[in-house]
mmCIF file with all atom_site columns, C-alpha atoms in Angstrom:
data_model
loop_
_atom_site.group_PDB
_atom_site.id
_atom_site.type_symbol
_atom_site.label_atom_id
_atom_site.label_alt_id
_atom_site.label_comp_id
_atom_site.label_asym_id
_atom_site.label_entity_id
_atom_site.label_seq_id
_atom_site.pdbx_PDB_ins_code
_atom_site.Cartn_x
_atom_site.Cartn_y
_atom_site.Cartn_z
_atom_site.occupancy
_atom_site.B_iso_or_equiv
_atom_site.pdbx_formal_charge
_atom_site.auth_seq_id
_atom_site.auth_comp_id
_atom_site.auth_asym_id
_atom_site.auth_atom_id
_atom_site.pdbx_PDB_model_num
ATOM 1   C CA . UNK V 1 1   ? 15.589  4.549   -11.942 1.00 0.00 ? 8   UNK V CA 1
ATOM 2   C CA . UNK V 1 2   ? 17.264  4.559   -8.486  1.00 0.00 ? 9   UNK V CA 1
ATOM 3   C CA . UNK V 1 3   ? 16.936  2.094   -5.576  1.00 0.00 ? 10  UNK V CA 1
ATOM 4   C CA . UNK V 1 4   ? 15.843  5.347   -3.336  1.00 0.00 ? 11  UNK V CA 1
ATOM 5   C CA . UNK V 1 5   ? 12.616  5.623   -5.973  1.00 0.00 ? 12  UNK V CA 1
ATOM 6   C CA . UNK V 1 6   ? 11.783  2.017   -5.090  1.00 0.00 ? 13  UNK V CA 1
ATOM 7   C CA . UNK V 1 7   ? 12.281  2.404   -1.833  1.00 0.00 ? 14  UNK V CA 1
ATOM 8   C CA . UNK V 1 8   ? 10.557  5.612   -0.887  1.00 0.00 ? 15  UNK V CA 1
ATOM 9   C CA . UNK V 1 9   ? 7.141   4.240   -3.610  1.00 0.00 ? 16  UNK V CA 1
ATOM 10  C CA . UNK V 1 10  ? 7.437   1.173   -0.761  1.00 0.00 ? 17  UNK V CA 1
ATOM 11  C CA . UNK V 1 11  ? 7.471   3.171   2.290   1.00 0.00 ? 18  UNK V CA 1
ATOM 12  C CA . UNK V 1 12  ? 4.829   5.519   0.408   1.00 0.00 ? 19  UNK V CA 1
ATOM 13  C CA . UNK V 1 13  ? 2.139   2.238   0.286   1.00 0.00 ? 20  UNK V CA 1
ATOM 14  C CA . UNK V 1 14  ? 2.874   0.756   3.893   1.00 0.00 ? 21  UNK V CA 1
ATOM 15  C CA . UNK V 1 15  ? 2.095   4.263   5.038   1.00 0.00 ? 22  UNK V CA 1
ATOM 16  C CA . UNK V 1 16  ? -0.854  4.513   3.329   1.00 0.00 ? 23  UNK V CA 1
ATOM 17  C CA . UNK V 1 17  ? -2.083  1.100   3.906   1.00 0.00 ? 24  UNK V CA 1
ATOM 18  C CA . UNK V 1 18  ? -1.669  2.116   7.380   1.00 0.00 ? 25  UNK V CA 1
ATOM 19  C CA . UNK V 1 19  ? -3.983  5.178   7.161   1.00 0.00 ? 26  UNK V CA 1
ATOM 20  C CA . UNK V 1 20  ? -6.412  2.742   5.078   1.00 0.00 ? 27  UNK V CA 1
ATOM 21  C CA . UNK V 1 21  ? -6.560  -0.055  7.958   1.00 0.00 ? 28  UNK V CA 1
ATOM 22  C CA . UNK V 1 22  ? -6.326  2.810   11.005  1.00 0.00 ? 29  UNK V CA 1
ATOM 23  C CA . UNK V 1 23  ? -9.812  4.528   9.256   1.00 0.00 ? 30  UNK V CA 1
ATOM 24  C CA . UNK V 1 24  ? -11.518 1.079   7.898   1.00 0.00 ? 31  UNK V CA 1
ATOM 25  C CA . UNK V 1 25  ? -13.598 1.547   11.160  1.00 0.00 ? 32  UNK V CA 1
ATOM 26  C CA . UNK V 1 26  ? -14.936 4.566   10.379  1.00 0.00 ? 33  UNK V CA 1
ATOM 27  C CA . UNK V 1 27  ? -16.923 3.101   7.607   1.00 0.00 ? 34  UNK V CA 1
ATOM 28  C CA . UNK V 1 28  ? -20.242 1.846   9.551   1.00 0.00 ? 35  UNK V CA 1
ATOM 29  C CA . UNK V 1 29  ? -24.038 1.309   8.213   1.00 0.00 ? 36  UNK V CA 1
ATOM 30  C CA . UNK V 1 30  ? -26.296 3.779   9.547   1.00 0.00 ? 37  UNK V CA 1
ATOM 31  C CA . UNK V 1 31  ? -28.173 1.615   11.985  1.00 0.00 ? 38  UNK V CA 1
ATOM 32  C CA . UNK V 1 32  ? -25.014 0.303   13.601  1.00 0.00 ? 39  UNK V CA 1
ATOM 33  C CA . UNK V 1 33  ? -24.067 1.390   16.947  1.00 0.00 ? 40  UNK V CA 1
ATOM 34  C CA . UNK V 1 34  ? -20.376 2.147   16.065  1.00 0.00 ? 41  UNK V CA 1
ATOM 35  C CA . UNK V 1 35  ? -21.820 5.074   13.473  1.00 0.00 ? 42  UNK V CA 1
ATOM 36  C CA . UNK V 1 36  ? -22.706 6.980   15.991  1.00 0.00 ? 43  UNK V CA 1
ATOM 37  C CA . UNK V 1 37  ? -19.188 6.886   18.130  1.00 0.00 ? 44  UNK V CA 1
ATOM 38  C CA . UNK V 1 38  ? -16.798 5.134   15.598  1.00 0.00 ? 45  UNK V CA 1
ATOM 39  C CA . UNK V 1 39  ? -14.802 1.932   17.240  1.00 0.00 ? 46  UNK V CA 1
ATOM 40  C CA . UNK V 1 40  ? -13.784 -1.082  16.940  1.00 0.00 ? 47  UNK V CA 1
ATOM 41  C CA . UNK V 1 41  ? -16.149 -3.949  18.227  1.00 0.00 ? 48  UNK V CA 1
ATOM 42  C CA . UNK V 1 42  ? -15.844 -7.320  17.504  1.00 0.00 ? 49  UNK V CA 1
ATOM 43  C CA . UNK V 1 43  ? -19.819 -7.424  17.729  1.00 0.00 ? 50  UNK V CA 1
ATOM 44  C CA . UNK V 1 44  ? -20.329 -5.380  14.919  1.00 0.00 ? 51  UNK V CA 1
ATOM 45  C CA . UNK V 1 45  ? -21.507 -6.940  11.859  1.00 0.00 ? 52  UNK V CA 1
ATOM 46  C CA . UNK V 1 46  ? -20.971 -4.359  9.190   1.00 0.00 ? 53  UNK V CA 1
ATOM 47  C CA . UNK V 1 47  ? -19.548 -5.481  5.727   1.00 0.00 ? 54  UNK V CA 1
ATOM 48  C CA . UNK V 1 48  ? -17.746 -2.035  5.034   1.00 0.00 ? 55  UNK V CA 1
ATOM 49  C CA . UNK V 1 49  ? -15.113 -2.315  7.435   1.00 0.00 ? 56  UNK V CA 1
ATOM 50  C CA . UNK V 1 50  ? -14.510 -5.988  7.320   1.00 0.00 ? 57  UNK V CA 1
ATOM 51  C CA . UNK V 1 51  ? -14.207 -5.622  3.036   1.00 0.00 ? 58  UNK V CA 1
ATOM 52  C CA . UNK V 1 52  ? -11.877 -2.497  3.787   1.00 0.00 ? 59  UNK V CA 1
ATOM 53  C CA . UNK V 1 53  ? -9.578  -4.691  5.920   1.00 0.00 ? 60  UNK V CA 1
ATOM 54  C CA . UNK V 1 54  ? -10.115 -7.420  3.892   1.00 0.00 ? 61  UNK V CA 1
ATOM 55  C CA . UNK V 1 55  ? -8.641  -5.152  0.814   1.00 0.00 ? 62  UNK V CA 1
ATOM 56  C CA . UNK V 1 56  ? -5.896  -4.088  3.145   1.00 0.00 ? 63  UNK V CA 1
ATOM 57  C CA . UNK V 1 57  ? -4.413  -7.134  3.751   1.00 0.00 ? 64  UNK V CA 1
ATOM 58  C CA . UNK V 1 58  ? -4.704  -7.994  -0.041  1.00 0.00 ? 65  UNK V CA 1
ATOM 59  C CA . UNK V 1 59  ? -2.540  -5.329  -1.160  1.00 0.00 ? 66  UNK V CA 1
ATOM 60  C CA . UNK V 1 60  ? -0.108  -5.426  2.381   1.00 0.00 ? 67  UNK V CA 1
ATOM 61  C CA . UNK V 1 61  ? 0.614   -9.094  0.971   1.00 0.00 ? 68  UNK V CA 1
ATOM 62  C CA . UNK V 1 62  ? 1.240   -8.784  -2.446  1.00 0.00 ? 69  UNK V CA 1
ATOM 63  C CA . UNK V 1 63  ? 3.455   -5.466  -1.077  1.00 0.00 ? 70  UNK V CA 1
ATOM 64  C CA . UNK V 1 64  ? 5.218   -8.048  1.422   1.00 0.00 ? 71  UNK V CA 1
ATOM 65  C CA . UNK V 1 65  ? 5.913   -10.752 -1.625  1.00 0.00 ? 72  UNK V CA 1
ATOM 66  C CA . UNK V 1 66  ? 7.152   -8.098  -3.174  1.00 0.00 ? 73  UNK V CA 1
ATOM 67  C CA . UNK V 1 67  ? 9.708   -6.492  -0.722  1.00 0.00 ? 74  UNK V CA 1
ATOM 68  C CA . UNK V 1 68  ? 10.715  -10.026 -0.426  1.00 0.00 ? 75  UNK V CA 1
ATOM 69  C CA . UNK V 1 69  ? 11.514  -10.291 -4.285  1.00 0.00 ? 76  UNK V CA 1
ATOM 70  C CA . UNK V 1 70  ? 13.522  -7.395  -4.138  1.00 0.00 ? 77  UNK V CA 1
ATOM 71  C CA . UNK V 1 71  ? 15.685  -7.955  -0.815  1.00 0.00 ? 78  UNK V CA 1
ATOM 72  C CA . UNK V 1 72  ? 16.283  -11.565 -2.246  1.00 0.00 ? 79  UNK V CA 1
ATOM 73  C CA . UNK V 1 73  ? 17.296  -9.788  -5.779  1.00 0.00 ? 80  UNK V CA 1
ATOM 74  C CA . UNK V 1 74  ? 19.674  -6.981  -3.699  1.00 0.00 ? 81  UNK V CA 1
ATOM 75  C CA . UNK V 1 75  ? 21.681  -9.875  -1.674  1.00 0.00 ? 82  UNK V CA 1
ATOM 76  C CA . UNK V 1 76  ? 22.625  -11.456 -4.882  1.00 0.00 ? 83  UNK V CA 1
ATOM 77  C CA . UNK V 1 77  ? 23.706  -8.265  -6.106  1.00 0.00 ? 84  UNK V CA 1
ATOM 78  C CA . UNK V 1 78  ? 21.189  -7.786  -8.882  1.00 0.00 ? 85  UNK V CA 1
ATOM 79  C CA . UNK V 1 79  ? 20.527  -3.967  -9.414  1.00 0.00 ? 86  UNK V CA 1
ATOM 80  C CA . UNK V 1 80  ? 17.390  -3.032  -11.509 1.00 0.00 ? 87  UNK V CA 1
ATOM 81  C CA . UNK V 1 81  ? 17.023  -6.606  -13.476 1.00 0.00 ? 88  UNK V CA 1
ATOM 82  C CA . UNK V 1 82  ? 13.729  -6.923  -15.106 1.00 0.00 ? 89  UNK V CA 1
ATOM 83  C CA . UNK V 1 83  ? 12.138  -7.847  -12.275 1.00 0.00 ? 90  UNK V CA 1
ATOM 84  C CA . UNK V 1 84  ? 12.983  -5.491  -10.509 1.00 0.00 ? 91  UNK V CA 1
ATOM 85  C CA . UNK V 1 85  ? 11.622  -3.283  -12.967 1.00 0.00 ? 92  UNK V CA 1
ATOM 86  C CA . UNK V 1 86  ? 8.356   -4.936  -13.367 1.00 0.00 ? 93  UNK V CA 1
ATOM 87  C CA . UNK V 1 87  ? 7.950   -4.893  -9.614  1.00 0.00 ? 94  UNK V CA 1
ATOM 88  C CA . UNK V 1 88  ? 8.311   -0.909  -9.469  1.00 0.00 ? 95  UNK V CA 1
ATOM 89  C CA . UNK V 1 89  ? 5.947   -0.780  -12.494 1.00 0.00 ? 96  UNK V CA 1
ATOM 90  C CA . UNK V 1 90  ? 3.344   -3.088  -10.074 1.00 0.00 ? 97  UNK V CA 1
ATOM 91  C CA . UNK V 1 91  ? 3.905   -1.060  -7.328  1.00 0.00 ? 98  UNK V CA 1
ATOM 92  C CA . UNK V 1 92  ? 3.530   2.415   -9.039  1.00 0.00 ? 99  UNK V CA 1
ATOM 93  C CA . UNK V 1 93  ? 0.095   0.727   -9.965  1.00 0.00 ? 100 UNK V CA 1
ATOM 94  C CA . UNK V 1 94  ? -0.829  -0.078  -6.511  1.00 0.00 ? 101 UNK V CA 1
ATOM 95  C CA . UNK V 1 95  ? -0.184  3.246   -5.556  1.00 0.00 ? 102 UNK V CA 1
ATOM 96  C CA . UNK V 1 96  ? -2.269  5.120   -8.377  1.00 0.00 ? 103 UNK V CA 1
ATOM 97  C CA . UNK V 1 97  ? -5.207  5.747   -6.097  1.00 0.00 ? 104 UNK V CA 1
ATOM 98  C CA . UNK V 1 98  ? -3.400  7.883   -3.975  1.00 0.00 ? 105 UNK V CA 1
ATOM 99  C CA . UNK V 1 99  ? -1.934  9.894   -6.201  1.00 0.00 ? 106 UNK V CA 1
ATOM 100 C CA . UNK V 1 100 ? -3.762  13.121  -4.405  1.00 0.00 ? 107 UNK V CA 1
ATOM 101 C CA . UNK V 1 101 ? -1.753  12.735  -1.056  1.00 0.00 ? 108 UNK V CA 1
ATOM 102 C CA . UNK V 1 102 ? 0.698   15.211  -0.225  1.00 0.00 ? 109 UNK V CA 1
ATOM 103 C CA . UNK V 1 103 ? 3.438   12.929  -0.225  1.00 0.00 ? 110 UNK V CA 1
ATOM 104 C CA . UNK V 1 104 ? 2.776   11.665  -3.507  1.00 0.00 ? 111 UNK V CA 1
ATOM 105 C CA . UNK V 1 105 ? 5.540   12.382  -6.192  1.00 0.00 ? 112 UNK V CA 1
ATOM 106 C CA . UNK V 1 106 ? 4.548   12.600  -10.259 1.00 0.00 ? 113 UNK V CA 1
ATOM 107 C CA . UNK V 1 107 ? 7.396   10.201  -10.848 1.00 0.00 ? 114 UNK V CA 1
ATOM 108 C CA . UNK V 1 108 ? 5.631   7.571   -9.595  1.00 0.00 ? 115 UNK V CA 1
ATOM 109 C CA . UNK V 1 109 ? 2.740   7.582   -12.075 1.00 0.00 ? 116 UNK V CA 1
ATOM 110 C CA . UNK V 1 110 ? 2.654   4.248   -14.194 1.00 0.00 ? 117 UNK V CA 1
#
């Protein structure tokens, strides 16, 4: 396992957790005025966006905690400790459900 895999897996979910907060506002209820020329309006009261954020910054925290764990773990010279490990193991989990993207690599699976 190489530092590179971790570190290309991390830029892999901030990029998609990008493209998942950028396109939460596309999600609308039919009857909502932002369906029919998707933006995003503080007035709208529409659960699907605010629960597709909501996920969003779930996952861009634990991903934060995480990066955190590891930088912490690199300036004390640690390379690969358990967990380290477990971390790329939690993180190759996170990024399951985009295992379809082009920039997805089979190494990742868990």
């Amino acid at each position: 396992m190489h530092v590179s895999s971790l570190d290309e897996l991390v830029g892999f979910l901030h990029a998609r957790l990008d493209e998942d907060a950028h396109d939460a506002h596309l999600f609308h209820e039919l009857a909502c005025p932002c369906s029919v020329t998707p933006m995003r309006s503080a007035g709208c009261a529409c659960p699907c966006p605010a629960s597709l954020l909501a996920a969003v910054r779930v996952s861009e925290g634990i991903l934060r905690r995480y990066e955190q764990q590891l930088e912490r773990e690199r300036q004390c010279g640690l390379v690969w400790p358990l967990e380290s490990s477990l971390v790329f193991a939690v993180l190759k989990a996170m990024a399951l459900p985009y295992e379809l993207h082009p920039a997805w690599r089979d190494s990742w699976y868990p």
